Short mmCIF file of C-alpha atoms in Angstrom, two decimals:
data_model
loop_
_atom_site.label_atom_id
_atom_site.label_comp_id
_atom_site.label_asym_id
_atom_site.label_seq_id
_atom_site.Cartn_x
_atom_site.Cartn_y
_atom_site.Cartn_z
CA UNK A 1 -24.56 -121.48 131.88
CA UNK A 2 -21.61 -122.08 129.58
CA UNK A 3 -21.28 -119.00 127.28
CA UNK A 4 -20.08 -121.31 124.52
CA UNK A 5 -23.70 -122.34 123.96
CA UNK A 6 -24.62 -118.78 123.04
CA UNK A 7 -21.58 -118.58 120.76
CA UNK A 8 -22.68 -121.75 118.96
CA UNK A 9 -26.21 -120.50 118.22
CA UNK A 10 -27.28 -118.30 115.32
CA UNK A 11 -30.41 -116.27 114.64
CA UNK A 12 -30.33 -115.47 110.93
CA UNK A 13 -33.10 -112.89 111.33
CA UNK A 14 -31.15 -110.74 113.82
CA UNK A 15 -27.41 -110.40 113.23
CA UNK A 16 -25.23 -110.68 116.34
CA UNK A 17 -21.53 -109.83 116.23
CA UNK A 18 -19.35 -112.62 117.61
CA UNK A 19 -15.82 -112.02 118.90
CA UNK A 20 -13.36 -112.68 116.06
CA UNK A 21 -9.60 -112.61 115.55
CA UNK A 22 -7.95 -109.48 114.16
CA UNK A 23 -6.66 -109.08 110.62
CA UNK A 24 -9.57 -110.60 108.72
CA UNK A 25 -10.06 -109.36 105.16
CA UNK A 26 -13.83 -109.71 105.62
CA UNK A 27 -15.85 -109.53 108.82
CA UNK A 28 -18.77 -111.77 109.72
CA UNK A 29 -20.99 -108.75 109.08
CA UNK A 30 -19.54 -108.45 105.56
CA UNK A 31 -20.35 -112.07 104.87
CA UNK A 32 -23.84 -111.84 106.34
CA UNK A 33 -24.59 -108.84 104.13
CA UNK A 34 -23.28 -110.66 101.08
CA UNK A 35 -25.23 -113.86 101.80
CA UNK A 36 -28.48 -112.00 102.47
CA UNK A 37 -28.25 -109.34 99.77
CA UNK A 38 -25.61 -110.41 97.26
CA UNK A 39 -26.85 -113.87 96.29
CA UNK A 40 -29.89 -114.81 94.14
CA UNK A 41 -31.59 -116.71 96.96
CA UNK A 42 -30.37 -114.52 99.81
CA UNK A 43 -33.90 -113.85 101.07
CA UNK A 44 -33.94 -117.48 102.25
CA UNK A 45 -31.25 -116.61 104.80
CA UNK A 46 -33.67 -114.42 106.76
CA UNK A 47 -37.33 -113.66 107.13
CA UNK A 48 -38.06 -114.89 103.61
CA UNK A 49 -37.40 -118.38 104.96
CA UNK A 50 -40.66 -120.19 105.82
CA UNK A 51 -39.02 -122.24 108.57
CA UNK A 52 -37.69 -119.17 110.36
CA UNK A 53 -41.04 -117.40 109.96
CA UNK A 54 -42.86 -120.35 111.54
CA UNK A 55 -40.41 -120.52 114.44
CA UNK A 56 -40.73 -116.81 115.19
CA UNK A 57 -44.52 -116.77 114.94
CA UNK A 58 -45.15 -118.39 118.32
CA UNK A 59 -47.87 -120.53 116.76
CA UNK A 60 -48.09 -124.34 116.68
CA UNK A 61 -45.23 -126.06 114.88
CA UNK A 62 -45.64 -129.18 112.76
CA UNK A 63 -42.66 -131.42 112.06
CA UNK A 64 -42.11 -134.87 110.57
CA UNK A 65 -39.71 -137.51 111.83
CA UNK A 66 -38.82 -140.73 110.03
CA UNK A 67 -38.09 -143.74 112.23
CA UNK A 68 -37.43 -147.46 112.07
CA UNK A 69 -38.28 -147.74 115.76
CA UNK A 70 -42.00 -147.01 115.90
CA UNK A 71 -42.76 -150.29 117.66
CA UNK A 72 -40.10 -149.55 120.29
CA UNK A 73 -41.50 -146.03 120.78
CA UNK A 74 -44.98 -147.46 121.31
CA UNK A 75 -43.88 -150.22 123.67
CA UNK A 76 -41.62 -148.00 125.77
CA UNK A 77 -43.72 -144.86 125.58
CA UNK A 78 -40.46 -142.94 125.11
CA UNK A 79 -39.02 -140.78 122.33
CA UNK A 80 -35.23 -140.42 122.63
CA UNK A 81 -32.65 -138.32 120.81
CA UNK A 82 -29.40 -139.03 119.00
CA UNK A 83 -26.09 -137.17 118.99
CA UNK A 84 -25.14 -135.29 115.83
CA UNK A 85 -25.36 -131.83 114.31
CA UNK A 86 -28.40 -131.07 116.52
CA UNK A 87 -26.51 -132.28 119.65
CA UNK A 88 -29.42 -133.95 121.44
CA UNK A 89 -32.56 -133.01 119.53
CA UNK A 90 -34.88 -135.32 117.61
CA UNK A 91 -34.05 -134.86 113.90
CA UNK A 92 -37.04 -133.69 111.84
CA UNK A 93 -38.13 -131.66 108.82
CA UNK A 94 -40.81 -128.93 108.77
CA UNK A 95 -44.44 -129.41 107.77
CA UNK A 96 -46.69 -126.61 106.53
CA UNK A 97 -50.45 -126.84 107.26
CA UNK A 98 -52.65 -126.46 104.17
CA UNK A 99 -56.37 -126.97 103.64
CA UNK A 100 -55.63 -130.32 102.00
CA UNK A 101 -53.10 -131.67 104.56
CA UNK A 102 -49.61 -131.12 105.92
CA UNK A 103 -47.14 -130.30 103.16
CA UNK A 104 -43.60 -131.59 103.75
CA UNK A 105 -40.62 -129.30 103.26
CA UNK A 106 -38.55 -130.43 100.27
CA UNK A 107 -36.12 -132.04 102.73
CA UNK A 108 -39.02 -134.03 104.17
CA UNK A 109 -40.15 -135.10 100.70
CA UNK A 110 -36.60 -136.26 100.00
CA UNK A 111 -36.53 -138.25 103.24
CA UNK A 112 -39.83 -139.94 102.45
CA UNK A 113 -38.56 -140.90 98.99
CA UNK A 114 -35.22 -142.27 100.20
CA UNK A 115 -36.35 -143.77 103.51
CA UNK A 116 -39.48 -145.52 102.32
CA UNK A 117 -38.79 -148.41 104.70
CA UNK A 118 -39.31 -146.10 107.67
CA UNK A 119 -42.47 -144.92 109.38
CA UNK A 120 -43.32 -141.22 109.41
CA UNK A 121 -44.35 -139.56 112.67
CA UNK A 122 -46.11 -136.18 112.70
CA UNK A 123 -45.21 -133.99 115.67
CA UNK A 124 -47.19 -130.98 116.86
CA UNK A 125 -45.54 -128.55 119.29
CA UNK A 126 -47.51 -125.75 120.92
CA UNK A 127 -45.07 -123.10 122.26
CA UNK A 128 -46.21 -121.05 125.22
CA UNK A 129 -44.89 -117.85 123.61
CA UNK A 130 -42.83 -116.66 120.63
CA UNK A 131 -39.13 -117.45 120.82
CA UNK A 132 -36.07 -116.35 118.85
CA UNK A 133 -35.56 -118.58 115.79
CA UNK A 134 -32.13 -119.82 116.85
CA UNK A 135 -30.23 -122.76 115.44
CA UNK A 136 -27.14 -124.53 116.73
CA UNK A 137 -24.16 -124.33 114.37
CA UNK A 138 -22.18 -127.53 114.87
CA UNK A 139 -19.13 -125.93 113.22
CA UNK A 140 -18.96 -123.60 116.24
CA UNK A 141 -19.26 -126.30 118.92
CA UNK A 142 -15.49 -126.61 119.43
CA UNK A 143 -15.57 -124.78 122.76
CA UNK A 144 -18.28 -127.12 124.05
CA UNK A 145 -16.28 -130.16 122.89
CA UNK A 146 -13.17 -128.86 124.66
CA UNK A 147 -15.01 -128.13 127.90
CA UNK A 148 -16.68 -131.55 127.82
CA UNK A 149 -13.32 -133.24 127.33
CA UNK A 150 -11.88 -131.39 130.30
CA UNK A 151 -14.87 -132.23 132.50
CA UNK A 152 -14.69 -135.93 131.66
CA UNK A 153 -10.96 -136.38 131.25
CA UNK A 154 -11.02 -138.50 134.40
CA UNK A 155 -12.75 -141.31 132.43
CA UNK A 156 -9.56 -141.86 130.40
CA UNK A 157 -6.44 -143.56 131.65
CA UNK A 158 -3.30 -141.44 131.66
CA UNK A 159 -2.00 -143.37 128.66
CA UNK A 160 -5.28 -142.97 126.75
CA UNK A 161 -5.36 -139.26 127.48
CA UNK A 162 -1.78 -138.80 126.35
CA UNK A 163 -2.46 -140.65 123.09
CA UNK A 164 -5.58 -138.54 122.51
CA UNK A 165 -3.76 -135.26 123.06
CA UNK A 166 -0.78 -136.36 120.97
CA UNK A 167 -3.04 -137.40 118.09
CA UNK A 168 -4.73 -133.99 118.03
CA UNK A 169 -1.40 -132.16 118.05
CA UNK A 170 0.02 -134.45 115.38
CA UNK A 171 -2.88 -133.65 113.04
CA UNK A 172 -2.19 -129.94 113.42
CA UNK A 173 1.54 -130.26 112.88
CA UNK A 174 1.14 -132.52 109.86
CA UNK A 175 -1.30 -130.05 108.29
CA UNK A 176 0.35 -126.82 109.47
CA UNK A 177 1.33 -125.64 105.98
CA UNK A 178 -2.25 -125.74 104.74
CA UNK A 179 -3.75 -124.41 107.97
CA UNK A 180 -1.42 -121.41 107.75
CA UNK A 181 -2.44 -120.99 104.11
CA UNK A 182 -6.06 -120.79 105.27
CA UNK A 183 -5.14 -118.01 107.69
CA UNK A 184 -3.25 -116.18 104.95
CA UNK A 185 -6.29 -116.32 102.66
CA UNK A 186 -8.53 -115.16 105.49
CA UNK A 187 -6.31 -112.10 105.79
CA UNK A 188 -6.48 -111.25 102.09
CA UNK A 189 -4.00 -113.50 100.26
CA UNK A 190 -5.47 -114.94 97.05
CA UNK A 191 -4.42 -118.50 96.29
CA UNK A 192 -5.35 -119.90 92.87
CA UNK A 193 -8.74 -121.59 93.22
CA UNK A 194 -7.80 -124.89 91.57
CA UNK A 195 -4.59 -125.14 93.60
CA UNK A 196 -6.52 -124.34 96.77
CA UNK A 197 -9.09 -127.08 96.19
CA UNK A 198 -6.44 -129.68 95.44
CA UNK A 199 -4.48 -128.80 98.55
CA UNK A 200 -7.70 -128.80 100.56
CA UNK A 201 -8.60 -132.24 99.24
CA UNK A 202 -5.20 -133.57 100.28
CA UNK A 203 -5.37 -131.91 103.71
CA UNK A 204 -8.78 -133.38 104.59
CA UNK A 205 -7.27 -136.88 104.62
CA UNK A 206 -5.28 -136.02 107.74
CA UNK A 207 -7.51 -133.23 109.05
CA UNK A 208 -11.14 -134.46 108.72
CA UNK A 209 -12.76 -131.35 110.24
CA UNK A 210 -11.93 -129.53 107.01
CA UNK A 211 -14.25 -131.90 105.16
CA UNK A 212 -17.16 -130.60 107.20
CA UNK A 213 -16.27 -126.99 106.43
CA UNK A 214 -15.82 -127.83 102.73
CA UNK A 215 -19.21 -129.52 102.46
CA UNK A 216 -21.14 -126.83 104.32
CA UNK A 217 -19.55 -124.06 102.25
CA UNK A 218 -20.50 -125.84 99.04
CA UNK A 219 -24.03 -126.48 100.32
CA UNK A 220 -24.34 -122.77 101.05
CA UNK A 221 -22.97 -121.86 97.62
CA UNK A 222 -25.30 -124.18 95.74
CA UNK A 223 -28.48 -123.35 97.65
CA UNK A 224 -27.97 -119.58 97.59
CA UNK A 225 -26.91 -119.39 93.93
CA UNK A 226 -29.00 -122.05 92.22
CA UNK A 227 -31.32 -120.73 89.49
CA UNK A 228 -32.78 -124.08 88.40
CA UNK A 229 -36.57 -124.44 88.07
CA UNK A 230 -36.48 -126.88 90.98
CA UNK A 231 -34.69 -124.34 93.20
CA UNK A 232 -37.00 -121.52 92.11
CA UNK A 233 -40.01 -123.64 93.03
CA UNK A 234 -38.52 -124.26 96.47
CA UNK A 235 -37.74 -120.56 96.90
CA UNK A 236 -41.33 -119.62 96.12
CA UNK A 237 -42.30 -121.71 99.14
CA UNK A 238 -39.62 -120.06 101.30
CA UNK A 239 -37.36 -123.13 101.23
CA UNK A 240 -33.74 -123.84 100.32
CA UNK A 241 -33.33 -126.69 97.85
CA UNK A 242 -31.84 -129.56 99.86
CA UNK A 243 -31.61 -131.91 96.90
CA UNK A 244 -28.61 -129.95 95.62
CA UNK A 245 -26.28 -130.87 98.45
CA UNK A 246 -27.74 -134.37 98.74
CA UNK A 247 -26.76 -135.03 95.11
CA UNK A 248 -23.35 -133.51 95.74
CA UNK A 249 -22.66 -135.67 98.79
CA UNK A 250 -23.90 -139.00 97.44
CA UNK A 251 -22.19 -138.55 94.07
CA UNK A 252 -18.92 -137.57 95.75
CA UNK A 253 -18.85 -140.39 98.33
CA UNK A 254 -20.56 -143.69 97.42
CA UNK A 255 -20.58 -144.90 101.04
CA UNK A 256 -22.68 -141.94 102.24
CA UNK A 257 -25.76 -144.19 102.19
CA UNK A 258 -24.25 -146.20 105.07
CA UNK A 259 -23.03 -143.27 107.16
CA UNK A 260 -23.18 -139.58 106.25
CA UNK A 261 -19.46 -139.13 106.81
CA UNK A 262 -18.14 -135.73 105.76
CA UNK A 263 -14.60 -136.68 106.71
CA UNK A 264 -14.65 -138.56 103.39
CA UNK A 265 -15.86 -135.54 101.41
CA UNK A 266 -12.77 -134.28 99.60
CA UNK A 267 -13.16 -133.71 95.84
CA UNK A 268 -10.27 -131.91 94.15
CA UNK A 269 -10.90 -129.15 91.62
CA UNK A 270 -11.47 -131.38 88.59
CA UNK A 271 -13.80 -133.72 90.44
CA UNK A 272 -15.71 -130.81 91.96
CA UNK A 273 -16.22 -129.30 88.51
CA UNK A 274 -17.68 -132.64 87.36
CA UNK A 275 -19.93 -132.91 90.42
CA UNK A 276 -21.34 -129.39 90.16
CA UNK A 277 -21.55 -129.68 86.39
CA UNK A 278 -23.86 -132.64 86.82
CA UNK A 279 -26.04 -130.68 89.24
CA UNK A 280 -26.14 -127.17 87.72
CA UNK A 281 -23.42 -126.47 85.13
CA UNK A 282 -23.65 -122.70 85.42
CA UNK A 283 -22.39 -122.81 89.00
CA UNK A 284 -19.20 -124.78 88.38
CA UNK A 285 -16.84 -122.01 87.22
CA UNK A 286 -17.25 -119.68 90.21
CA UNK A 287 -17.20 -122.41 92.85
CA UNK A 288 -13.42 -122.61 93.51
CA UNK A 289 -13.05 -118.88 94.22
CA UNK A 290 -16.11 -118.91 96.48
CA UNK A 291 -14.89 -121.94 98.42
CA UNK A 292 -11.41 -120.49 98.88
CA UNK A 293 -12.61 -117.18 100.25
CA UNK A 294 -15.51 -118.49 102.34
CA UNK A 295 -13.80 -121.55 103.80
CA UNK A 296 -10.68 -119.59 104.78
CA UNK A 297 -12.84 -117.07 106.63
CA UNK A 298 -14.89 -119.74 108.40
CA UNK A 299 -11.81 -121.66 109.43
CA UNK A 300 -10.14 -118.57 110.91
CA UNK A 301 -13.24 -117.48 112.84
CA UNK A 302 -14.16 -120.94 114.15
CA UNK A 303 -10.57 -121.97 114.97
CA UNK A 304 -8.72 -118.99 116.45
CA UNK A 305 -9.33 -117.26 119.74
CA UNK A 306 -10.52 -113.68 119.39
CA UNK A 307 -7.24 -112.47 120.90
CA UNK A 308 -5.26 -113.77 117.93
CA UNK A 309 -4.35 -112.06 114.65
CA UNK A 310 -4.70 -114.10 111.45
CA UNK A 311 -1.78 -112.19 109.91
CA UNK A 312 0.71 -113.42 112.49
CA UNK A 313 -0.77 -116.65 113.88
CA UNK A 314 0.85 -119.94 112.85
CA UNK A 315 0.22 -123.62 113.49
CA UNK A 316 3.83 -124.61 112.91
CA UNK A 317 5.43 -126.10 116.02
CA UNK A 318 2.21 -125.86 118.05
CA UNK A 319 1.88 -128.06 121.13
CA UNK A 320 -1.25 -128.87 123.15
CA UNK A 321 -0.99 -125.83 125.41
CA UNK A 322 -0.37 -123.53 122.44
CA UNK A 323 -3.53 -124.78 120.77
CA UNK A 324 -5.55 -124.51 123.97
CA UNK A 325 -4.63 -120.83 124.16
CA UNK A 326 -4.59 -119.75 120.52
CA UNK A 327 -7.11 -122.10 118.89
CA UNK A 328 -9.24 -123.63 121.66
CA UNK A 329 -12.32 -124.28 119.53
CA UNK A 330 -10.26 -126.01 116.85
CA UNK A 331 -8.62 -128.12 119.54
CA UNK A 332 -12.09 -129.03 120.80
CA UNK A 333 -13.17 -130.19 117.34
CA UNK A 334 -10.02 -132.31 117.04
CA UNK A 335 -10.45 -133.92 120.46
CA UNK A 336 -14.11 -134.60 119.75
CA UNK A 337 -13.29 -136.51 116.60
CA UNK A 338 -10.39 -138.36 118.18
CA UNK A 339 -12.69 -139.44 121.03
CA UNK A 340 -15.29 -140.69 118.57
CA UNK A 341 -12.64 -142.86 116.95
CA UNK A 342 -11.52 -144.23 120.34
CA UNK A 343 -11.98 -147.98 120.94
CA UNK A 344 -13.83 -147.23 124.19
CA UNK A 345 -16.15 -144.65 122.68
CA UNK A 346 -19.18 -146.97 122.97
CA UNK A 347 -18.59 -147.07 126.74
CA UNK A 348 -17.89 -143.33 126.96
CA UNK A 349 -20.74 -142.29 124.65
CA UNK A 350 -23.47 -141.78 127.23
CA UNK A 351 -21.11 -139.98 129.60
CA UNK A 352 -19.72 -137.53 127.04
CA UNK A 353 -22.59 -136.97 124.63
CA UNK A 354 -25.33 -136.88 127.26
CA UNK A 355 -23.44 -134.13 129.07
CA UNK A 356 -23.58 -131.99 125.92
CA UNK A 357 -27.26 -132.79 125.47
CA UNK A 358 -28.04 -131.70 129.03
CA UNK A 359 -26.16 -128.46 128.45
CA UNK A 360 -27.99 -127.65 125.24
CA UNK A 361 -31.40 -128.54 126.72
CA UNK A 362 -30.75 -126.02 129.49
CA UNK A 363 -29.79 -123.35 126.94
CA UNK A 364 -32.82 -124.04 124.76
CA UNK A 365 -35.21 -123.87 127.67
CA UNK A 366 -33.64 -120.64 128.92
CA UNK A 367 -34.41 -119.19 125.48
CA UNK A 368 -37.83 -120.93 125.13
CA UNK A 369 -36.54 -122.76 122.04
CA UNK A 370 -38.73 -125.74 121.28
CA UNK A 371 -37.41 -126.55 117.81
CA UNK A 372 -33.69 -125.79 117.23
CA UNK A 373 -32.35 -126.20 113.70
CA UNK A 374 -29.01 -126.78 112.01
CA UNK A 375 -27.87 -123.21 112.42
CA UNK A 376 -25.15 -122.99 109.77
CA UNK A 377 -28.01 -122.61 107.29
CA UNK A 378 -31.79 -122.53 107.83
CA UNK A 379 -32.18 -125.28 105.22
CA UNK A 380 -34.84 -127.45 106.86
CA UNK A 381 -32.84 -129.67 109.22
CA UNK A 382 -34.78 -129.00 112.40
CA UNK A 383 -35.08 -130.79 115.71
CA UNK A 384 -37.34 -131.14 118.71
CA UNK A 385 -35.98 -130.03 122.07
CA UNK A 386 -36.60 -133.21 124.08
CA UNK A 387 -36.64 -131.26 127.33
CA UNK A 388 -39.17 -128.65 126.23
CA UNK A 389 -42.02 -127.99 128.67
CA UNK A 390 -44.27 -127.10 125.71
CA UNK A 391 -47.12 -129.53 124.90
CA UNK A 392 -46.06 -132.06 122.25
CA UNK A 393 -48.34 -134.54 120.48
CA UNK A 394 -47.29 -137.34 118.14
CA UNK A 395 -49.27 -139.18 115.47
CA UNK A 396 -48.73 -141.85 112.89
CA UNK A 397 -49.23 -140.46 109.41
CA UNK A 398 -50.76 -141.41 106.09
CA UNK A 399 -49.44 -140.01 102.81
CA UNK A 400 -51.96 -139.14 100.10
CA UNK A 401 -51.44 -139.17 96.34
CA UNK A 402 -50.48 -135.47 96.48
CA UNK A 403 -47.60 -136.21 98.83
CA UNK A 404 -49.32 -134.53 101.80
CA UNK A 405 -49.27 -136.02 105.29
CA UNK A 406 -52.43 -136.71 107.28
CA UNK A 407 -52.19 -137.49 111.01
CA UNK A 408 -53.88 -140.79 111.88
CA UNK A 409 -53.50 -142.40 115.29
CA UNK A 410 -52.09 -140.54 118.28
CA UNK A 411 -48.99 -142.22 119.69
CA UNK A 412 -49.00 -142.75 123.45
CA UNK A 413 -45.40 -141.68 123.97
CA UNK A 414 -43.58 -138.75 125.56
CA UNK A 415 -40.31 -136.98 124.87
CA UNK A 416 -37.47 -138.04 127.16
CA UNK A 417 -34.41 -135.76 127.40
CA UNK A 418 -31.78 -138.44 126.90
CA UNK A 419 -29.94 -140.04 124.02
CA UNK A 420 -30.66 -143.44 122.55
CA UNK A 421 -27.96 -146.09 122.94
CA UNK A 422 -25.10 -145.69 120.49
CA UNK A 423 -25.70 -149.15 119.03
CA UNK A 424 -29.13 -148.08 117.79
CA UNK A 425 -27.76 -145.07 115.87
CA UNK A 426 -26.37 -144.93 112.33
CA UNK A 427 -22.90 -144.20 113.71
CA UNK A 428 -23.04 -147.14 116.10
CA UNK A 429 -24.29 -149.58 113.47
CA UNK A 430 -21.77 -148.48 110.85
CA UNK A 431 -18.66 -147.94 112.95
CA UNK A 432 -19.00 -150.02 116.10
CA UNK A 433 -20.29 -153.42 115.08
CA UNK A 434 -19.77 -156.23 117.64
CA UNK A 435 -16.87 -157.80 115.73
CA UNK A 436 -14.78 -154.63 115.42
CA UNK A 437 -12.14 -153.47 117.85
CA UNK A 438 -11.79 -150.07 116.23
CA UNK A 439 -14.40 -148.01 114.39
CA UNK A 440 -14.40 -148.62 110.68
CA UNK A 441 -15.27 -145.03 109.83
CA UNK A 442 -14.86 -141.52 111.05
CA UNK A 443 -18.15 -140.16 112.47
CA UNK A 444 -20.63 -137.91 110.75
CA UNK A 445 -21.81 -134.59 112.32
#
């Protein structure tokens, strides 16, 4: 099995040291200690998190999934997955059994409020035994993306492949000044926070992967530091407050309702102060310094090979082979996004993305993982392993006046470990409409 799958998974209840480049001002262990013990809501990073507790218990799991395809599920008898931050899992939110009904996680409540046109499906999974509460961190999937490209390079013409490789290298060279600044900050340099955010905002335009790092760092900052009554109420239930980053994203990028596209997330320091000020004013002042330090560290550790040193590494003058040796996971992220902007991506989708899904299903089953989650943070984005051998039952659901879910009719359908057609996904509908030759947007997760 590809060791990159283990690298990409995180268990927040049991710290595991990953290989990292030399010269870092802070280690991953330093950051884990700070997140768990140095933030107001740090207990939600570990066993104080209700989702992680449920996953580790070995007991039945209850999840909710919103869908616009209930009729198709019933007629086909099949439940399929979609590519994204959970690779090939069915995207869900947790449910907690209570005497009065199934209580949705605050993410689930948000989904029911904003996706009222969709049906809600209740899913019960009965694991055979306890399993480690591991989540897949899509920011660390670069090695998988690179290996998948190499395995399926044959599907590209020589000219297409050359353009793909050249585009990835060009992005690095055009952004080399800022990428080197990130490495310098990861090694201990302190750039002014406002200057850093403005340069970051500019760099994201040509280097979209940075937008994903930026957004996840801010989500982490808001959820772990928020002291609002709403966040305290979530914390009392063992939940991170997802509405914080939802407000941030939709206020920052008006088109997020069409496609959750983090390549477009790039507020500069003044705009970020306005955005956070509208969410929780007390968190605005410290945000730039946190983003600078945290994002620089994450970039260095997810980009560079462990044999590199952040104090001496540079992206200036890099070619494809240089990147493959010094920054293979960053190269993988770049190739992945270039492929998803390729005119033939709709034809290549099932070949490329299904290969990743098969790989992650094998990893999950080897670890007895039935419900993987978005592993950067245990915030409630959780999936169903479509290849799990564990018993899975699906129901339609009724919502009562208290906002609780009540299973109604059992759905005669089974999980199938394959991805739905691209055209039926949000990415396909938004970026690959029949009249377009090229995708209109960069992809989301």
